[in-house]
Amino acid sequence: MAGTATRYLYLVRHGEAASEESGLTDAGRRQAVLLGRRLRDVPLAAIHHGPLPRAEQTARLIGDQLTNVPLHVSEVA
């Protein structure tokens, strides 16, 4: 199998949120920032997130800790 590279898929749940449709709590924002810092040395191609506010907020906070990693929102199914 020459020429094949190992690929990794990282799955992350959104940070702590106050309710079903709300954004993140202070703790949830802190969780996302800390995860972004832990992922700084991981070669990520992109961050994909769902359309809900808590998912977008989590993805943006993680992405803010990374260099040149694009965010992509998934449409509602």
GROMACS .gro file of C-alpha atoms in nm:
model
   77
    1MET     CA    1   0.000   0.000   0.000
    2ALA     CA    2   0.256   0.254  -0.104
    3GLY     CA    3   0.140   0.613  -0.109
    4THR     CA    4  -0.134   0.587   0.153
    5ALA     CA    5  -0.124   0.818   0.451
    6THR     CA    6  -0.293   0.777   0.784
    7ARG     CA    7  -0.583   1.018   0.833
    8TYR     CA    8  -0.748   1.111   1.159
    9LEU     CA    9  -1.098   1.235   1.229
   10TYR     CA   10  -1.144   1.423   1.555
   11LEU     CA   11  -1.499   1.446   1.687
   12VAL     CA   12  -1.580   1.711   1.945
   13ARG     CA   13  -1.904   1.787   2.123
   14HIS     CA   14  -1.994   2.151   2.180
   15GLY     CA   15  -1.897   2.315   2.507
   16GLU     CA   16  -2.135   2.345   2.799
   17ALA     CA   17  -2.455   2.531   2.702
   18ALA     CA   18  -2.730   2.671   2.924
   19SER     CA   19  -3.023   2.524   2.727
   20GLU     CA   20  -3.118   2.346   2.403
   21GLU     CA   21  -3.102   2.648   2.169
   22SER     CA   22  -2.865   2.877   2.358
   23GLY     CA   23  -2.502   2.965   2.320
   24LEU     CA   24  -2.223   2.855   2.549
   25THR     CA   25  -2.190   2.928   2.918
   26ASP     CA   26  -1.870   3.080   3.056
   27ALA     CA   27  -1.753   2.726   3.135
   28GLY     CA   28  -1.837   2.613   2.780
   29ARG     CA   29  -1.638   2.899   2.628
   30ARG     CA   30  -1.344   2.813   2.853
   31GLN     CA   31  -1.368   2.445   2.747
   32ALA     CA   32  -1.356   2.540   2.378
   33VAL     CA   33  -1.057   2.772   2.419
   34LEU     CA   34  -0.865   2.509   2.616
   35LEU     CA   35  -0.935   2.246   2.351
   36GLY     CA   36  -0.817   2.483   2.079
   37ARG     CA   37  -0.492   2.532   2.268
   38ARG     CA   38  -0.445   2.155   2.299
   39LEU     CA   39  -0.498   2.115   1.924
   40ARG     CA   40  -0.243   2.381   1.820
   41ASP     CA   41   0.019   2.125   1.720
   42VAL     CA   42  -0.226   1.893   1.543
   43PRO     CA   43  -0.222   1.936   1.162
   44LEU     CA   44  -0.593   2.001   1.101
   45ALA     CA   45  -0.727   2.062   0.749
   46ALA     CA   46  -1.062   2.214   0.856
   47ILE     CA   47  -1.319   2.246   1.132
   48HIS     CA   48  -1.675   2.143   1.040
   49HIS     CA   49  -1.963   2.234   1.269
   50GLY     CA   50  -2.340   2.221   1.281
   51PRO     CA   51  -2.575   2.518   1.241
   52LEU     CA   52  -2.676   2.559   1.606
   53PRO     CA   53  -2.531   2.859   1.793
   54ARG     CA   54  -2.351   2.647   2.054
   55ALA     CA   55  -2.178   2.441   1.782
   56GLU     CA   56  -2.073   2.748   1.584
   57GLN     CA   57  -1.950   2.924   1.897
   58THR     CA   58  -1.747   2.619   2.000
   59ALA     CA   59  -1.593   2.586   1.654
   60ARG     CA   60  -1.502   2.956   1.636
   61LEU     CA   61  -1.341   2.955   1.980
   62ILE     CA   62  -1.138   2.646   1.888
   63GLY     CA   63  -1.048   2.795   1.550
   64ASP     CA   64  -0.931   3.120   1.711
   65GLN     CA   65  -0.655   2.920   1.879
   66LEU     CA   66  -0.536   2.766   1.550
   67THR     CA   67  -0.351   2.908   1.249
   68ASN     CA   68  -0.509   2.898   0.902
   69VAL     CA   69  -0.771   2.631   0.976
   70PRO     CA   70  -1.094   2.715   0.790
   71LEU     CA   71  -1.440   2.673   0.946
   72HIS     CA   72  -1.723   2.511   0.750
   73VAL     CA   73  -2.086   2.509   0.863
   74SER     CA   74  -2.304   2.209   0.779
   75GLU     CA   75  -2.658   2.269   0.659
   76VAL     CA   76  -2.962   2.148   0.848
   77ALA     CA   77  -3.058   1.799   0.731
   0.00000   0.00000   0.00000
